[in-house]
Short mmCIF file of C-alpha atoms in Angstrom, two decimals:
data_model
loop_
_atom_site.label_atom_id
_atom_site.label_comp_id
_atom_site.label_asym_id
_atom_site.label_seq_id
_atom_site.Cartn_x
_atom_site.Cartn_y
_atom_site.Cartn_z
CA MET A 1 -38.03 -54.32 21.23
CA ASP A 2 -39.52 -55.10 24.68
CA GLU A 3 -37.90 -58.42 25.64
CA PRO A 4 -39.72 -58.90 29.02
CA ASN A 5 -43.11 -58.47 27.35
CA ASP A 6 -42.17 -60.75 24.45
CA HIS A 7 -40.93 -63.35 26.92
CA ALA A 8 -44.18 -63.21 28.87
CA ILE A 9 -46.24 -63.53 25.69
CA ALA A 10 -44.21 -66.54 24.52
CA LEU A 11 -44.63 -68.19 27.93
CA SER A 12 -48.38 -67.59 27.86
CA MET A 13 -48.70 -69.06 24.36
CA ALA A 14 -46.71 -72.17 25.35
CA GLN A 15 -48.90 -72.75 28.41
CA ALA A 16 -52.04 -72.31 26.33
CA VAL A 17 -50.90 -74.82 23.70
CA GLU A 18 -50.01 -77.39 26.34
CA ALA A 19 -53.32 -76.89 28.16
CA ASP A 20 -55.38 -77.18 24.96
CA ALA A 21 -53.48 -80.12 23.46
CA GLU A 22 -56.41 -82.53 23.91
CA LEU A 23 -58.87 -80.09 22.37
CA ILE A 24 -56.59 -79.53 19.39
CA ALA A 25 -56.25 -83.28 18.87
CA THR A 26 -60.06 -83.68 18.93
CA LEU A 27 -60.50 -80.97 16.31
CA ILE A 28 -57.87 -82.60 14.11
CA ARG A 29 -59.67 -85.97 14.34
CA GLU A 30 -62.97 -84.35 13.36
CA GLU A 31 -61.38 -82.68 10.35
CA GLU A 32 -59.78 -85.94 9.23
CA GLN A 33 -63.10 -87.75 9.56
CA ALA A 34 -64.85 -85.06 7.51
CA ARG A 35 -62.19 -85.33 4.82
CA ARG A 36 -62.56 -89.13 4.66
CA ASP A 37 -66.35 -88.81 4.40
CA PHE A 38 -65.98 -86.34 1.55
CA GLU A 39 -63.58 -88.66 -0.34
CA LEU A 40 -65.92 -91.61 0.16
CA ALA A 41 -68.92 -89.63 -1.14
CA ARG A 42 -66.96 -88.48 -4.17
CA GLN A 43 -65.93 -92.07 -5.02
CA LEU A 44 -69.52 -93.30 -4.74
CA GLU A 45 -70.78 -90.45 -6.93
CA GLN A 46 -68.29 -91.22 -9.69
CA ASN A 47 -68.76 -95.02 -9.60
CA PRO A 48 -71.64 -96.31 -7.45
CA ASP A 49 -70.68 -99.98 -8.06
CA ALA A 50 -67.06 -99.58 -7.01
CA ILE A 51 -65.89 -100.72 -3.60
CA PRO A 52 -64.93 -97.64 -1.58
CA GLU A 53 -61.26 -97.41 -0.74
CA ALA A 54 -60.32 -96.69 2.82
CA GLY A 55 -58.80 -93.26 3.25
CA ASP A 56 -55.90 -92.18 5.36
CA GLY A 57 -56.76 -93.37 8.80
CA ALA A 58 -53.88 -91.81 10.66
CA ASP A 59 -54.65 -91.32 14.33
CA HIS A 60 -53.83 -87.92 15.73
CA SER A 61 -54.88 -88.66 19.25
CA GLY A 62 -51.32 -88.25 20.52
CA LEU A 63 -47.62 -88.14 19.75
CA ASP A 64 -45.01 -90.80 20.28
CA ASP A 65 -42.65 -90.38 23.23
CA GLU A 66 -39.63 -89.40 21.19
CA THR A 67 -41.44 -86.64 19.31
CA TYR A 68 -43.05 -85.41 22.52
CA ARG A 69 -39.67 -85.15 24.28
CA THR A 70 -38.21 -83.33 21.28
CA LEU A 71 -41.01 -80.76 21.32
CA GLN A 72 -41.00 -80.53 25.10
CA ALA A 73 -37.43 -79.21 24.97
CA PHE A 74 -38.82 -76.10 23.30
CA ASN A 75 -41.48 -75.60 25.97
CA VAL A 76 -40.61 -72.32 27.68
CA ALA A 77 -42.83 -72.92 30.69
CA GLU A 78 -41.27 -76.27 31.61
CA GLN A 79 -37.70 -75.10 31.03
CA GLN A 80 -38.22 -72.20 33.42
CA GLY A 81 -39.44 -74.49 36.18
CA GLU A 82 -36.77 -77.23 35.88
CA SER A 83 -33.58 -75.36 34.98
CA THR A 84 -32.89 -74.08 38.49
CA GLY A 85 -33.18 -77.52 40.17
CA VAL A 86 -31.04 -79.41 37.62
CA GLU A 87 -28.24 -76.86 37.62
CA ALA A 88 -28.23 -76.70 41.42
CA GLU A 89 -27.90 -80.53 41.63
CA LEU A 90 -25.01 -80.58 39.13
CA SER A 91 -23.22 -77.83 41.04
CA HIS A 92 -23.66 -79.74 44.33
CA GLU A 93 -22.25 -83.03 42.91
CA GLU A 94 -19.22 -81.32 41.36
CA THR A 95 -18.43 -79.47 44.58
CA HIS A 96 -18.68 -82.72 46.60
CA GLU A 97 -16.36 -84.58 44.18
CA ALA A 98 -13.76 -81.81 44.35
CA SER A 99 -13.71 -81.84 48.15
CA SER A 100 -13.27 -85.66 48.22
CA VAL A 101 -10.25 -85.51 45.96
CA ALA A 102 -8.67 -82.78 48.04
CA GLY A 103 -8.90 -84.99 51.22
CA GLY A 104 -6.68 -87.92 49.83
CA ASP A 105 -2.96 -88.66 50.52
CA GLY A 106 -0.20 -86.28 49.43
CA THR A 107 1.41 -88.28 46.58
CA GLY A 108 2.51 -86.45 43.55
CA VAL A 109 0.06 -88.27 41.27
CA GLU A 110 -2.85 -87.77 43.67
CA SER A 111 -1.76 -84.17 44.20
CA ALA A 112 -1.69 -83.57 40.48
CA THR A 113 -4.99 -85.37 40.08
CA GLY A 114 -6.39 -83.34 42.94
CA ASP A 115 -5.17 -80.11 41.36
CA ASP A 116 -6.72 -81.07 38.02
CA SER A 117 -9.96 -82.09 39.70
CA GLN A 118 -10.01 -78.90 41.75
CA SER A 119 -9.39 -76.85 38.59
CA ASP A 120 -12.16 -78.71 36.74
CA ALA A 121 -14.49 -78.25 39.69
CA ASP A 122 -13.70 -74.55 39.83
CA ASN A 123 -14.36 -74.21 36.13
CA GLN A 124 -17.61 -76.15 36.39
CA SER A 125 -18.65 -74.12 39.42
CA TYR A 126 -17.72 -70.92 37.58
CA ASP A 127 -19.74 -72.03 34.55
CA THR A 128 -22.68 -73.12 36.66
CA ALA A 129 -22.95 -70.07 38.91
CA PRO A 130 -23.67 -67.54 36.16
CA ARG A 131 -26.33 -69.85 34.70
CA ASP A 132 -27.84 -70.13 38.20
CA ASP A 133 -27.93 -66.36 38.56
CA VAL A 134 -29.28 -65.83 35.04
CA SER A 135 -32.00 -68.44 35.54
CA GLN A 136 -33.04 -66.98 38.89
CA ARG A 137 -33.02 -63.48 37.44
CA ASP A 138 -35.08 -64.52 34.41
CA GLU A 139 -37.53 -66.38 36.63
CA GLY A 140 -37.87 -63.36 38.89
CA GLU A 141 -38.44 -61.09 35.92
CA ILE A 142 -41.05 -63.43 34.48
CA GLN A 143 -42.82 -63.71 37.83
CA GLY A 144 -42.73 -59.92 38.12
CA GLU A 145 -44.19 -59.65 34.64
CA GLU A 146 -46.92 -62.13 35.54
CA ILE A 147 -47.82 -60.26 38.71
CA GLN A 148 -48.05 -56.75 37.23
CA PRO A 149 -48.34 -56.94 33.42
CA GLU A 150 -51.42 -54.74 33.19
CA GLU A 151 -50.01 -51.93 35.32
CA THR A 152 -46.82 -51.74 33.23
CA GLN A 153 -48.79 -51.73 29.99
CA GLU A 154 -51.13 -49.02 31.24
CA GLU A 155 -48.21 -46.86 32.38
CA GLY A 156 -46.55 -47.23 28.95
CA ASP A 157 -49.76 -46.28 27.15
CA ALA A 158 -50.19 -43.28 29.42
CA ASP A 159 -46.66 -42.08 28.59
CA ASP A 160 -47.19 -42.48 24.84
CA GLN A 161 -50.45 -40.55 24.71
CA PRO A 162 -50.04 -36.78 24.23
CA GLU A 163 -51.67 -34.46 26.67
CA THR A 164 -55.00 -33.09 25.44
CA THR A 165 -56.38 -29.73 26.41
CA GLN A 166 -60.06 -29.01 26.69
CA VAL A 167 -61.12 -26.26 24.29
CA ALA A 168 -64.47 -24.63 24.82
CA SER A 169 -66.66 -24.90 21.73
CA PRO A 170 -67.81 -21.57 20.32
CA ALA A 171 -71.36 -20.50 20.72
CA PRO A 172 -73.72 -21.62 17.92
CA SER A 173 -74.52 -18.02 17.05
CA GLU A 174 -70.86 -17.39 16.10
CA LEU A 175 -70.77 -20.32 13.68
CA TYR A 176 -74.03 -19.64 11.84
CA VAL A 177 -74.09 -16.83 9.28
CA GLU A 178 -77.42 -16.08 7.64
CA THR A 179 -77.13 -16.01 3.84
CA LYS A 180 -79.38 -15.17 0.93
CA GLU A 181 -79.29 -16.12 -2.75
CA CYS A 182 -78.73 -13.47 -5.41
CA LEU A 183 -81.46 -13.54 -8.07
CA TYR A 184 -79.01 -12.82 -10.92
CA CYS A 185 -75.92 -14.96 -10.22
CA SER A 186 -77.56 -17.54 -7.87
CA ASP A 187 -74.66 -17.32 -5.41
CA GLU A 188 -75.09 -17.25 -1.66
CA PHE A 189 -73.98 -14.10 0.19
CA PRO A 190 -74.22 -12.96 3.81
CA ILE A 191 -77.42 -11.08 4.46
CA ASP A 192 -75.56 -7.80 5.05
CA MET A 193 -74.04 -7.99 1.53
CA ILE A 194 -77.40 -8.32 -0.25
CA PHE A 195 -79.36 -5.37 -1.70
CA GLU A 196 -83.12 -5.74 -1.71
CA ALA A 197 -84.80 -4.14 -4.74
CA PRO A 198 -88.23 -2.44 -4.50
CA CYS A 199 -89.76 -5.65 -5.87
CA SER A 200 -88.22 -7.57 -2.90
CA HIS A 201 -85.74 -9.41 -5.13
CA ALA A 202 -82.24 -9.91 -3.71
CA MET A 203 -79.16 -8.62 -5.57
CA CYS A 204 -75.52 -8.89 -4.62
CA GLN A 205 -73.32 -5.81 -4.96
CA PRO A 206 -71.43 -6.95 -8.12
CA CYS A 207 -74.70 -7.69 -9.94
CA LEU A 208 -76.21 -4.37 -8.82
CA ILE A 209 -73.20 -2.39 -10.11
CA ARG A 210 -73.21 -4.35 -13.38
CA SER A 211 -76.90 -3.57 -13.90
CA ILE A 212 -76.35 0.17 -13.32
CA ARG A 213 -73.39 0.34 -15.72
CA THR A 214 -75.40 -1.44 -18.42
CA ALA A 215 -78.26 1.05 -18.02
CA ILE A 216 -75.83 3.99 -18.25
CA LYS A 217 -74.54 2.76 -21.64
CA ASP A 218 -78.00 1.96 -23.05
CA GLU A 219 -80.62 4.72 -22.84
CA SER A 220 -83.46 2.24 -23.34
CA LEU A 221 -82.52 0.53 -20.06
CA PHE A 222 -82.19 3.72 -18.02
CA PRO A 223 -82.93 4.06 -15.17
CA PRO A 224 -81.89 0.58 -13.99
CA LYS A 225 -84.90 -1.52 -13.08
CA CYS A 226 -85.91 -4.85 -11.60
CA CYS A 227 -89.34 -6.22 -12.47
CA GLY A 228 -90.17 -2.84 -14.07
CA GLN A 229 -89.52 -0.90 -10.85
CA ALA A 230 -86.68 1.62 -10.80
CA ILE A 231 -83.77 0.83 -8.51
CA PRO A 232 -82.91 3.77 -6.24
CA VAL A 233 -79.55 5.15 -7.37
CA ASP A 234 -78.72 7.81 -4.80
CA THR A 235 -76.70 8.38 -1.67
CA THR A 236 -79.12 6.29 0.40
CA ASN A 237 -77.97 3.21 -1.48
CA THR A 238 -74.74 2.27 0.31
CA PHE A 239 -73.98 -0.52 -2.18
CA ILE A 240 -73.15 1.95 -5.01
CA PRO A 241 -69.68 3.59 -5.09
CA GLU A 242 -69.52 7.38 -5.10
CA GLU A 243 -67.91 7.57 -8.56
CA LEU A 244 -70.70 5.47 -10.06
CA LEU A 245 -73.30 7.71 -8.40
CA THR A 246 -71.75 10.79 -10.04
CA GLU A 247 -71.65 9.10 -13.45
CA CYS A 248 -75.26 8.00 -13.08
CA ASP A 249 -76.40 11.53 -12.16
CA ASN A 250 -74.70 12.94 -15.27
CA LYS A 251 -76.37 10.36 -17.50
CA ARG A 252 -79.75 11.06 -15.94
CA GLU A 253 -79.37 14.75 -16.78
CA GLU A 254 -78.40 13.89 -20.35
CA TYR A 255 -81.26 11.46 -20.97
CA GLU A 256 -83.83 13.83 -19.47
CA THR A 257 -82.78 16.73 -21.76
CA THR A 258 -84.99 17.22 -24.83
CA ASN A 259 -82.70 19.27 -27.07
CA ARG A 260 -79.27 17.87 -26.37
CA THR A 261 -76.08 19.58 -27.33
CA TYR A 262 -72.82 17.71 -27.71
CA CYS A 263 -69.30 19.01 -27.97
CA SER A 264 -68.40 20.01 -31.55
CA ASP A 265 -64.98 18.43 -31.12
CA LYS A 266 -65.47 14.98 -32.65
CA ALA A 267 -62.69 13.57 -30.47
CA CYS A 268 -64.70 14.58 -27.38
CA SER A 269 -68.44 14.56 -28.25
CA GLU A 270 -69.31 15.01 -24.57
CA PHE A 271 -72.83 16.02 -23.62
CA ILE A 272 -73.07 19.69 -22.68
CA PRO A 273 -75.54 20.32 -19.85
CA LEU A 274 -77.95 23.25 -20.03
CA ARG A 275 -76.31 25.07 -17.14
CA THR A 276 -73.18 25.69 -19.25
CA ILE A 277 -75.09 27.20 -22.21
CA GLU A 278 -75.18 30.98 -22.39
CA ALA A 279 -76.03 33.37 -25.22
CA GLY A 280 -76.26 30.60 -27.80
CA ILE A 281 -72.82 29.22 -26.94
CA ALA A 282 -72.37 25.87 -25.17
CA ARG A 283 -69.16 25.26 -23.25
CA CYS A 284 -67.94 21.65 -22.90
CA THR A 285 -67.20 20.68 -19.31
CA ARG A 286 -64.53 18.21 -20.39
CA CYS A 287 -62.39 19.94 -23.02
CA GLU A 288 -63.71 23.55 -22.67
CA THR A 289 -64.55 23.69 -26.38
CA ARG A 290 -67.22 26.28 -27.30
CA THR A 291 -70.05 25.08 -29.54
CA CYS A 292 -72.62 27.14 -31.47
CA LEU A 293 -76.20 26.09 -30.70
CA ASN A 294 -77.51 27.05 -34.16
CA CYS A 295 -75.07 25.21 -36.41
CA LEU A 296 -73.70 22.84 -33.71
CA SER A 297 -70.19 23.56 -34.92
CA GLU A 298 -67.38 25.36 -33.16
CA ALA A 299 -68.36 28.81 -31.94
CA HIS A 300 -67.68 31.66 -34.38
CA GLU A 301 -68.09 35.42 -34.64
CA GLY A 302 -70.73 37.19 -36.67
CA THR A 303 -73.93 35.80 -38.18
CA CYS A 304 -74.30 32.02 -37.91
CA THR A 305 -74.56 30.15 -41.18
CA ASP A 306 -76.06 26.70 -41.52
CA ASP A 307 -73.62 23.86 -41.18
CA PRO A 308 -73.03 22.28 -44.62
CA GLU A 309 -72.79 18.79 -43.20
CA SER A 310 -76.02 19.21 -41.28
CA GLN A 311 -77.77 20.40 -44.43
CA ARG A 312 -76.59 17.34 -46.33
CA VAL A 313 -77.96 15.09 -43.58
CA ILE A 314 -81.31 16.88 -43.70
CA ARG A 315 -81.52 16.53 -47.49
CA LEU A 316 -80.65 12.83 -47.24
CA ALA A 317 -83.38 12.36 -44.62
CA GLU A 318 -85.95 14.05 -46.84
CA LYS A 319 -84.94 11.83 -49.74
CA HIS A 320 -85.36 8.60 -47.76
CA GLY A 321 -88.37 9.74 -45.77
CA TRP A 322 -86.65 9.99 -42.41
CA ARG A 323 -88.32 12.06 -39.75
CA ARG A 324 -87.07 13.79 -36.63
CA CYS A 325 -88.44 12.73 -33.25
CA GLU A 326 -90.17 15.69 -31.58
CA GLN A 327 -88.72 14.80 -28.19
CA CYS A 328 -85.11 13.72 -28.77
CA LYS A 329 -84.70 15.37 -32.22
CA ASN A 330 -83.01 12.26 -33.61
CA MET A 331 -83.61 11.10 -37.17
CA VAL A 332 -85.81 7.99 -37.37
CA GLU A 333 -86.16 5.61 -40.34
CA LEU A 334 -89.40 3.68 -40.66
CA THR A 335 -88.69 0.06 -41.61
CA HIS A 336 -91.95 -1.58 -40.50
CA GLY A 337 -94.95 -0.88 -38.30
CA CYS A 338 -97.16 2.16 -37.88
CA PHE A 339 -96.25 5.83 -37.82
CA HIS A 340 -95.92 6.06 -34.04
CA ILE A 341 -92.40 7.04 -32.94
CA CYS A 342 -90.97 6.72 -29.44
CA ASN A 343 -87.50 7.61 -28.25
CA LEU A 344 -84.89 5.22 -26.87
CA SER A 345 -85.95 5.77 -23.26
CA MET A 346 -89.25 3.97 -24.07
CA ARG A 347 -91.45 6.92 -23.17
CA PRO A 348 -95.07 7.04 -24.45
CA PRO A 349 -95.20 7.18 -28.27
CA VAL A 350 -95.48 10.46 -30.12
CA LEU A 351 -97.78 10.56 -33.12
CA LEU A 352 -96.26 12.34 -36.13
CA PRO A 353 -97.93 13.36 -39.39
CA MET A 354 -95.82 11.06 -41.56
CA ARG A 355 -98.52 9.39 -43.65
CA GLU A 356 -98.21 11.78 -46.59
CA THR A 357 -94.43 11.53 -46.55
CA MET A 358 -94.48 7.72 -46.45
CA GLU A 359 -96.92 7.59 -49.37
CA ASP A 360 -94.43 9.55 -51.46
CA LEU A 361 -91.68 6.91 -50.96
#
């Protein structure tokens, strides 16, 4: 708590109230008059024939002397100005009385009276001196506060404020990062993380990889496309991991092979590329199982006999009118439409002579 500042504020408020006393009294009279006018109007509105009653006509133009003196005792400004003079006068009278008593005759009664008076005077002087010093010190402090209040306040504010350092703002080019929206997920990505397809559509890396994996699993979607144009899946495309490139190359070789051979081991069933087929025997690159190209079963010695399971499938196909596609060699069942057959890779249709067979169903 800053007592000098509080003291100065209280002194300023007391001086302002005393200086504006007449103005305050005028405002009070105007408010009282407005209140009386309102009461009179309300009485006339309720009963126009009634005689209006006079309101409270108390005059607030001033205070009586007794009340004024009572309030004046609390006036800080006046007490500061008068306390020094009154206390100095009391101290002077008491000192003069004590010296007069000390100059009388030397009787025992007068001596005792003089001693008592001297003691009382000393006590009064002792009590008065500190008040004198305190009053003068307070007055000096108040005057000092009145002379330099703004400088002290400014110094205090300067001490309270933390020191600020000037930081150079970064260049606008460092804050701005150019982004582009992915067509598939609609998220914004930095321009260097966006792949541009041949059709000029933007794709983020996760969406590009997802599209390639989907095409690998579904032959009808291979190769991966955007707007019907194939997406380049090779080493020039830096957005595709190396493992995915290898897997995509293997699937491309499988889907482009007309007569495909798969591992005879049903737990493997891996596609066997043409480069591993020799002398009618296909070797699986995953499990090293050898498969016979004629019966598509595990390789055997001697003359190859037809696989019984394959023969049963062929007989079942003949019974239901299934036909084998000339390109992929898969069995196809006609459920509706014409006799044109196309493989899963959506290549141009292949016309087959199936009309006679379908008429027999």
